mmCIF file of C-alpha atoms in Angstrom:
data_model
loop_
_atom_site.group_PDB
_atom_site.id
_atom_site.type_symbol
_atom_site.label_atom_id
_atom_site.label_comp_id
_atom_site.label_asym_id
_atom_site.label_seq_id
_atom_site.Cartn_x
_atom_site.Cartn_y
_atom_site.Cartn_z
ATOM 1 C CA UNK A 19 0.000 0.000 0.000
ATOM 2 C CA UNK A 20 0.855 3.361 -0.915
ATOM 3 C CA UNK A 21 2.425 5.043 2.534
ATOM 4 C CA UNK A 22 0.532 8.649 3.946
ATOM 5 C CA UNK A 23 2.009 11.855 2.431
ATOM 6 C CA UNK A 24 1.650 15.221 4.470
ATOM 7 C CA UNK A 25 2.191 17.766 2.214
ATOM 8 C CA UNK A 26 2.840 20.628 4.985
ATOM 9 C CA UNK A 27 3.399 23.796 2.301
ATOM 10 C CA UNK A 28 0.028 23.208 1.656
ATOM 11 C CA UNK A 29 -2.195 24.614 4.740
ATOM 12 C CA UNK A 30 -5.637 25.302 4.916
ATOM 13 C CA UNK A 31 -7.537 27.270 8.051
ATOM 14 C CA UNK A 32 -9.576 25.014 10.317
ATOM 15 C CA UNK A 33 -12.717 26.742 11.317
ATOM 16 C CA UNK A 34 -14.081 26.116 14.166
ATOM 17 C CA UNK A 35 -18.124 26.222 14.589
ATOM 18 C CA UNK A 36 -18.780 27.068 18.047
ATOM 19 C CA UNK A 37 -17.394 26.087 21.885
ATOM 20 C CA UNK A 38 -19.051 26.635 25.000
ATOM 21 C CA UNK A 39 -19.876 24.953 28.701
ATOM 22 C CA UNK A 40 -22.736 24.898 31.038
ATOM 23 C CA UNK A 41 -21.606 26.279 34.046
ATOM 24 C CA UNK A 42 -17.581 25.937 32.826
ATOM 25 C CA UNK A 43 -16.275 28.286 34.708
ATOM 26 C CA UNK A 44 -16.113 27.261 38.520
ATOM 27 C CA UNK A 45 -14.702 30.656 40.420
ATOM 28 C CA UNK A 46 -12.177 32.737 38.764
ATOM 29 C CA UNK A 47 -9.023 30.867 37.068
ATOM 30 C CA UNK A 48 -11.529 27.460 37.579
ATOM 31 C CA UNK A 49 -10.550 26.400 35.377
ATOM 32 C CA UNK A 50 -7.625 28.982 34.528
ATOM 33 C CA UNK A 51 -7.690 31.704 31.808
ATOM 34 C CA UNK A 52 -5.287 30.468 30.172
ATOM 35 C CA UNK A 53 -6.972 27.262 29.140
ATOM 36 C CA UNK A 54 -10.527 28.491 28.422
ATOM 37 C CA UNK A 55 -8.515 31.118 26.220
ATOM 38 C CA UNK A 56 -6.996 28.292 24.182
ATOM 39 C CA UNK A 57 -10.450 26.925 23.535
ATOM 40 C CA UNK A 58 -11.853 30.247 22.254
ATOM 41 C CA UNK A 59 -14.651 29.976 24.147
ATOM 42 C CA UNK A 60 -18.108 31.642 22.268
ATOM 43 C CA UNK A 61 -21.240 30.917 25.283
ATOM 44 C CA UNK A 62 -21.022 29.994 28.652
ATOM 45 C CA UNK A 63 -24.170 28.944 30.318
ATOM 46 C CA UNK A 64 -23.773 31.133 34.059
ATOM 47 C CA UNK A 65 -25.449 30.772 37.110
ATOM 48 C CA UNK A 66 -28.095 33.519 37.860
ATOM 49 C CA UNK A 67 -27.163 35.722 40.597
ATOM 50 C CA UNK A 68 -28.555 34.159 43.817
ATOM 51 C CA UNK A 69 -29.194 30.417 41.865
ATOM 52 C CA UNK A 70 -29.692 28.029 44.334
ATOM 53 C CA UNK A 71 -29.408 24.864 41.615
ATOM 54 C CA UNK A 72 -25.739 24.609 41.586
ATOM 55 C CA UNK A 73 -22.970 25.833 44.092
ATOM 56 C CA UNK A 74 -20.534 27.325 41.960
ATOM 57 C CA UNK A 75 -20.551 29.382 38.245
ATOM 58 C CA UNK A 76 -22.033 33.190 39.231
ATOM 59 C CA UNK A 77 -22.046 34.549 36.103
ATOM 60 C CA UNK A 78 -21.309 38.126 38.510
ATOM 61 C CA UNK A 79 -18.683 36.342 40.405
ATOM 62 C CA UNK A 80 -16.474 34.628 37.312
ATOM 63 C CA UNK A 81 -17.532 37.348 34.504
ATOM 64 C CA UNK A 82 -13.839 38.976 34.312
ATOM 65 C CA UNK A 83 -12.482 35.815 33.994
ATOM 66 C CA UNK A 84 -14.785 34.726 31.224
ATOM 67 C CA UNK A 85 -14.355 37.819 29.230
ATOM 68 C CA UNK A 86 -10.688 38.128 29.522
ATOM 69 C CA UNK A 87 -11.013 34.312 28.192
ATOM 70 C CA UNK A 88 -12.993 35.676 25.451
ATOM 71 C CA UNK A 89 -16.438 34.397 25.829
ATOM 72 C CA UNK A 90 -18.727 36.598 23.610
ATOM 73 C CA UNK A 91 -21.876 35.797 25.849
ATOM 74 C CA UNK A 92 -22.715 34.754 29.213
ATOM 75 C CA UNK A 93 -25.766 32.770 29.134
ATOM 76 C CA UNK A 94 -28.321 32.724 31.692
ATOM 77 C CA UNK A 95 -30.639 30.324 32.649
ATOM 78 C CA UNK A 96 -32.813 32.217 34.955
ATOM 79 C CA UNK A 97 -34.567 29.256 36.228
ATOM 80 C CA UNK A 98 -31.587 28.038 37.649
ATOM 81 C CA UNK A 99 -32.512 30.115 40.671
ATOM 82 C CA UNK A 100 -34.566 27.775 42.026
ATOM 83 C CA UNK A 101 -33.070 24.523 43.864
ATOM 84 C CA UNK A 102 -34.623 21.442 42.785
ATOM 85 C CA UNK A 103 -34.102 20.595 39.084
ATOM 86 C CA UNK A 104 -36.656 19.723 37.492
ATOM 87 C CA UNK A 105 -37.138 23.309 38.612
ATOM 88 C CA UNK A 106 -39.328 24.190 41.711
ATOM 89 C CA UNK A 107 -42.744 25.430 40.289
ATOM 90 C CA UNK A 108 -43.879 28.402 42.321
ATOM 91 C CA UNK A 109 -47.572 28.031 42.556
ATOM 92 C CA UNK A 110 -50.433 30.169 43.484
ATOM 93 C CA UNK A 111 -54.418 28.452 43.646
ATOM 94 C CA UNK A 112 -53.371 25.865 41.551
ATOM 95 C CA UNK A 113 -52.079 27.542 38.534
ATOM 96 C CA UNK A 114 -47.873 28.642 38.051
ATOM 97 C CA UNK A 115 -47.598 31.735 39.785
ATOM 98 C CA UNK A 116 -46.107 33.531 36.862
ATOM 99 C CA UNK A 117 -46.073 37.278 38.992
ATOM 100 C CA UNK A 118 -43.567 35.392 41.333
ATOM 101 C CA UNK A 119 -41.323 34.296 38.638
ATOM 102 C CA UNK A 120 -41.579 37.913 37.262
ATOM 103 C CA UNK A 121 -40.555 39.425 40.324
ATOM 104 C CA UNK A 122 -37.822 36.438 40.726
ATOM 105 C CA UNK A 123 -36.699 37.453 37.248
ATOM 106 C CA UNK A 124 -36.672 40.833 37.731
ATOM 107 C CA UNK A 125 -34.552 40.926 41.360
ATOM 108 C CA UNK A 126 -32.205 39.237 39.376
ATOM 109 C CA UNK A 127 -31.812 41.535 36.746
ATOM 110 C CA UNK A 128 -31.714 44.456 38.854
ATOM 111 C CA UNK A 129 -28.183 42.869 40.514
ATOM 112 C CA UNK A 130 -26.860 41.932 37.460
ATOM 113 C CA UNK A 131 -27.167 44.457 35.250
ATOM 114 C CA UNK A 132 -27.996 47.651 36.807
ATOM 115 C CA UNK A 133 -26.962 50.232 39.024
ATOM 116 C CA UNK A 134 -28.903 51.805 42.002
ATOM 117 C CA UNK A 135 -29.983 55.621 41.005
ATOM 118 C CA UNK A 136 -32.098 58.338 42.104
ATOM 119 C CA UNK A 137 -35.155 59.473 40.383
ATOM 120 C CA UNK A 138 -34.276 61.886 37.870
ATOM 121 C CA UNK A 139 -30.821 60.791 37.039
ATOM 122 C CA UNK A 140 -29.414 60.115 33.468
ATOM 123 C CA UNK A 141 -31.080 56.974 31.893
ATOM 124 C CA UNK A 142 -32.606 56.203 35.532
ATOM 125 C CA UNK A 143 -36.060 54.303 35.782
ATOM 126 C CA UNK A 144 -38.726 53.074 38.327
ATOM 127 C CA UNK A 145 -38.071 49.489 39.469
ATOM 128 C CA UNK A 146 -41.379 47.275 40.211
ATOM 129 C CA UNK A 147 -39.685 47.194 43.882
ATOM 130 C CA UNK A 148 -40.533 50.611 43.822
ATOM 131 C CA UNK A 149 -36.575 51.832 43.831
ATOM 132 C CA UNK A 150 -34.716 53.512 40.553
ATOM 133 C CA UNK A 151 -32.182 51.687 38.422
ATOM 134 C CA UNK A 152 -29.763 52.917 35.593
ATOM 135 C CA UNK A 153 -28.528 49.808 33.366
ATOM 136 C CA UNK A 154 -25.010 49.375 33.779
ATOM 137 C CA UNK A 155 -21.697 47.864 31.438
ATOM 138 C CA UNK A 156 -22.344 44.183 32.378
ATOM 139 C CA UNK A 157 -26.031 44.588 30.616
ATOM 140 C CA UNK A 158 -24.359 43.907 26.546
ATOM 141 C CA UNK A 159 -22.455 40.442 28.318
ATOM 142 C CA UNK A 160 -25.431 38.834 28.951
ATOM 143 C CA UNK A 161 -28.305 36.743 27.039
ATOM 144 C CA UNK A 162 -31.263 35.240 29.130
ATOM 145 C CA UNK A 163 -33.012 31.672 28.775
ATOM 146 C CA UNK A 164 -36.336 32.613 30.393
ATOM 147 C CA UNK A 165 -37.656 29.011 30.562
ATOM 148 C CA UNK A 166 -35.118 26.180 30.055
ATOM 149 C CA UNK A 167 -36.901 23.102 28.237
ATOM 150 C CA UNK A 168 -40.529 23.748 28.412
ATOM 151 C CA UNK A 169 -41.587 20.831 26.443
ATOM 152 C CA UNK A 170 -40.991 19.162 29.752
ATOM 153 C CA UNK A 171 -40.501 21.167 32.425
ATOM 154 C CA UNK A 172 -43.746 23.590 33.874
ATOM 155 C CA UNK A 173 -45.331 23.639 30.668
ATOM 156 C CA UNK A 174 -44.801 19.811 29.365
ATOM 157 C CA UNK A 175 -47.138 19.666 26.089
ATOM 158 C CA UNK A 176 -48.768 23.421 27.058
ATOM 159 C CA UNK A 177 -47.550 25.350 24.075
ATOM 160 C CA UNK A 178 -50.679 27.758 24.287
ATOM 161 C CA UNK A 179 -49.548 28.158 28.464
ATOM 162 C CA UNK A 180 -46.157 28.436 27.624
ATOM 163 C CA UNK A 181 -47.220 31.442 24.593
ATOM 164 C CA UNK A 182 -48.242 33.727 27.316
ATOM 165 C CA UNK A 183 -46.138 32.952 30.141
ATOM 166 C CA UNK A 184 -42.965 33.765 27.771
ATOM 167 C CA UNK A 185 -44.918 37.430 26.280
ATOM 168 C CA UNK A 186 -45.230 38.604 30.037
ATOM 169 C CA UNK A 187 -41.744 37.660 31.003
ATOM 170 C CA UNK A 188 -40.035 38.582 27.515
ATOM 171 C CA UNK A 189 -41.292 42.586 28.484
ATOM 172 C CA UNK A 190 -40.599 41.752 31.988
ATOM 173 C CA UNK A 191 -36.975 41.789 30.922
ATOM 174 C CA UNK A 192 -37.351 44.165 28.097
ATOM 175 C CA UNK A 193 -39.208 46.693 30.200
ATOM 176 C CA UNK A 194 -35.819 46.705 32.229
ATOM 177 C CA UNK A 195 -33.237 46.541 29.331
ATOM 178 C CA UNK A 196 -34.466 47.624 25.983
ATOM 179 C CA UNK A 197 -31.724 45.917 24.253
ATOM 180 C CA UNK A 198 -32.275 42.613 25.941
ATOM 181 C CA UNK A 199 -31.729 39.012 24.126
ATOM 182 C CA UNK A 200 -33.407 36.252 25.438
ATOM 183 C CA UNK A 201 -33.168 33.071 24.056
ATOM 184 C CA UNK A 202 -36.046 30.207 23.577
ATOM 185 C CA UNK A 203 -37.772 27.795 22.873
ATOM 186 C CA UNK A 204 -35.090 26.458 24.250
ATOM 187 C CA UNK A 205 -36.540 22.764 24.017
ATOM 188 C CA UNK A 206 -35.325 19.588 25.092
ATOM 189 C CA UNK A 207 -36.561 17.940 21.927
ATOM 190 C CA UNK A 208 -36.889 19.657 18.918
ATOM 191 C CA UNK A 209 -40.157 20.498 17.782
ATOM 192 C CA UNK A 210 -41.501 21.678 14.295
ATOM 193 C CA UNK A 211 -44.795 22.402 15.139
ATOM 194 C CA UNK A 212 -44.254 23.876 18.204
ATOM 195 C CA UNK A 213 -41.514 26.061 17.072
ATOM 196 C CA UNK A 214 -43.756 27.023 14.149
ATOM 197 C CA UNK A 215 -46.754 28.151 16.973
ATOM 198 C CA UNK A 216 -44.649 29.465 19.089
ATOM 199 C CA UNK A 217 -43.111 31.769 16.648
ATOM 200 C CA UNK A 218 -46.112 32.696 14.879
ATOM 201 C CA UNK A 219 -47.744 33.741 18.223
ATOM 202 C CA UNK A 220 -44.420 36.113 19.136
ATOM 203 C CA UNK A 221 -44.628 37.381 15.817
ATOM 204 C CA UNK A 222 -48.292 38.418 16.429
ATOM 205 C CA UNK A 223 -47.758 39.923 19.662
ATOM 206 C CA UNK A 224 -44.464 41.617 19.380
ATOM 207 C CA UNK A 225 -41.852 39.223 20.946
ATOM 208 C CA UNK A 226 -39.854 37.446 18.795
ATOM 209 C CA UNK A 227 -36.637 35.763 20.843
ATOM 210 C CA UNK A 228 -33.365 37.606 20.137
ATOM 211 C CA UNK A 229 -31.751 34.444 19.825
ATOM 212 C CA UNK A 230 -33.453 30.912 18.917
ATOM 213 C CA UNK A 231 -32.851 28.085 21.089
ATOM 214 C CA UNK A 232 -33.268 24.226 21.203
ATOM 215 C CA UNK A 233 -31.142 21.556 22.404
ATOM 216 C CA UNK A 234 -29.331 18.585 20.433
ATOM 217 C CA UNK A 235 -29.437 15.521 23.117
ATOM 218 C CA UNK A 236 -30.424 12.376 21.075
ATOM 219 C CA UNK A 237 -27.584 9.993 19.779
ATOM 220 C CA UNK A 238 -29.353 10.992 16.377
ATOM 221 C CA UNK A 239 -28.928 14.863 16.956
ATOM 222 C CA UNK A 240 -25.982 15.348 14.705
ATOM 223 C CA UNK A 241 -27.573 13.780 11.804
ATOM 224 C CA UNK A 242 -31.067 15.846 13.099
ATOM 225 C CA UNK A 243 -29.213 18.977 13.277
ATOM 226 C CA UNK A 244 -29.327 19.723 9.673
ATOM 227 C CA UNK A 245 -33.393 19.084 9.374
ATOM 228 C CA UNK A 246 -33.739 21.589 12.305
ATOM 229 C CA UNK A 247 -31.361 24.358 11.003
ATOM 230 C CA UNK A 248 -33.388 24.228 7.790
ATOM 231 C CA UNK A 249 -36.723 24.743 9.691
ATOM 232 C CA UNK A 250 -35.398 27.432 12.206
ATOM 233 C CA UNK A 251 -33.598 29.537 8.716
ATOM 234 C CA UNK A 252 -37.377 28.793 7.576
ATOM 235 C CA UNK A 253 -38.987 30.704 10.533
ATOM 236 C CA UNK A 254 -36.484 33.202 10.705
ATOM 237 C CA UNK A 255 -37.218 34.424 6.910
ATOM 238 C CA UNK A 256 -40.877 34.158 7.928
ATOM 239 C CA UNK A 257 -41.343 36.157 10.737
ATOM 240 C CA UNK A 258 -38.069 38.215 11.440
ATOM 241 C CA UNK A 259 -39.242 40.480 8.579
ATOM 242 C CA UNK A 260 -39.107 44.328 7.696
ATOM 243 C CA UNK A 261 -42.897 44.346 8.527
ATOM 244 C CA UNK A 262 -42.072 43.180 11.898
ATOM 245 C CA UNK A 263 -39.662 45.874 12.381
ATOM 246 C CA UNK A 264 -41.861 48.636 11.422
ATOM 247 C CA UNK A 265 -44.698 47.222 13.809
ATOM 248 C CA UNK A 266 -42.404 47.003 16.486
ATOM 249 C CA UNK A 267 -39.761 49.687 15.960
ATOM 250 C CA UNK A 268 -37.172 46.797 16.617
ATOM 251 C CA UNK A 269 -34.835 45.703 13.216
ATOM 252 C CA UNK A 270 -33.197 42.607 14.277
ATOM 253 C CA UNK A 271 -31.845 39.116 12.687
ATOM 254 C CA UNK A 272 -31.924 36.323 15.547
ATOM 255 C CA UNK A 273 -28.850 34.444 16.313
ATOM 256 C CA UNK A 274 -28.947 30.517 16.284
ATOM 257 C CA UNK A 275 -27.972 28.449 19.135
ATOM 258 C CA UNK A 276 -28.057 24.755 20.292
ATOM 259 C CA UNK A 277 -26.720 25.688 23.701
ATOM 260 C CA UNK A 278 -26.985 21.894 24.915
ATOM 261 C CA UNK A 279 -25.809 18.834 22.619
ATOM 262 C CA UNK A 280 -23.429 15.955 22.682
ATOM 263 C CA UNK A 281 -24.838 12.163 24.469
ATOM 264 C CA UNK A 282 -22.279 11.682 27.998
ATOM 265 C CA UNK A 283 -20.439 9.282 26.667
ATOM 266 C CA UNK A 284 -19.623 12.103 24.110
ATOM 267 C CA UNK A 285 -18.116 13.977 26.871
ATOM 268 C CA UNK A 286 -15.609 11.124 28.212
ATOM 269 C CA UNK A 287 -14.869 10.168 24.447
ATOM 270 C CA UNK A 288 -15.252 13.560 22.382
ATOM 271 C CA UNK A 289 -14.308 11.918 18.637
ATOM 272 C CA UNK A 290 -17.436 11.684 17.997
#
């Protein structure tokens, strides 16, 4: 047989497509700078401040370290907050008590991403807690997942539930930051007609996600991935329109993210 030739004049650039971690960074230099900046790290999934689900990652707490690393968004899953996973489901005469996850949702933000002002000061506005806010610098490092895998989790097979509870907190967090991405579906499993309804309801009522979201978890996914990217391009050419942007006085393209993938055995043995 003929033997391997490396012809090493002849170089082309590998491209990389996208890395990230859930919860990657520990405390600061946990791991160190130095190796997350070697990975070129794009999103990092960050704990919420005041997340009781897991003991270590606040997104407040490790942020330097991520952006001197080079991370180009900290991702928050604000449900994360709660303890128990699946998440604790605040509840209020039998239905979700949506104005407590509001008000969770919004304490958060106002840590996170603002600055305590007085009324009357540049940029300053009234709080729901009654106090007045400016947004500060860490408000562009952040992007928020305002219900992490619905299809199973709160909502289950509730699209029409899930519809409204993600319209009330969507201008929850836009009422406090304009300029706000939040991310979603954010499904488990992928979903065509859900997507489809979902998307055609936030188009109707003026809250398309800033960034679309679903997760790649089956040992099928990678194979799946390429179906899915062809129906989310779909939706985005559908609804992310110029008529949507003169209705809402907000031009903007989503991003694309499957911010969970990979099976665990992918993660001891990453060839695959």
């Amino acid at each position: 047989e003929d033997p391997i030739h490396f012809d090493m004049s002849k170089r082309e650039t590998l491209f990389k497509g996208s890395t990230g971690f859930l919860y990657g960074e520990a405390e600061i230099n946990v791991p160190s700078i130095d190796l997350l900046s070697g990975l070129q790290p794009d999103v990092m999934v960050q704990k919420a401040y005041g997340g009781k689900q897991h003991p270590t990652g606040d997104a407040v707490r490790t942020g330097s370290a991520l952006l001197a690393a080079g991370a180009k968004d900290m991702q928050i899953y604000l449900q994360d907050y709660y303890l128990e996973w699946p998440y604790d489901t605040p509840y209020k005469d039998g239905e979700i008590d949506l104005d407590s996850y509001q008000k969770t949702v919004e304490e958060i933000l106002y840590v996170m991403i603002c600055d305590e002002a007085q009324q009357g000061d540049e940029g300053s506005f009234l709080g729901s807690d009654g106090n007045y806010y400016v947004l500060n610098e860490n408000s562009n490092n952040y992007s928020y997942v305002l219900f992490n895998e619905p299809d199973q989790i709160w909502y289950s097979w509730n699209i029409e539930g899930l519809e409204k509870a993600w319209k009330k907190i969507y201008d929850a967090v836009h009422a406090i930051d304009p300029d706000a991405r939040c991310a979603g579906p954010n499904y488990s499993g992928f979903n065509e007609d859900h997507y489809r309804q979902f998307f055609a309801y936030c188009y109707n009522n003026d809250c398309l996600p800033e960034v679309i979201s679903w997760h790649e978890l089956g040992d099928i996914s990678m194979t799946d991935f390429y179906d899915h990217y062809d129906i989310v391009k779909d939706i985005q050419e559908t609804y992310y329109t110029d008529a949507y942007a003169a209705k809402t006085g907000r031009s903007y393209q989503p991003e694309f993210l499957v911010n969970e993938y990979a099976r665990h055995y992918d993660i001891g043995a990453p060839g695959g």
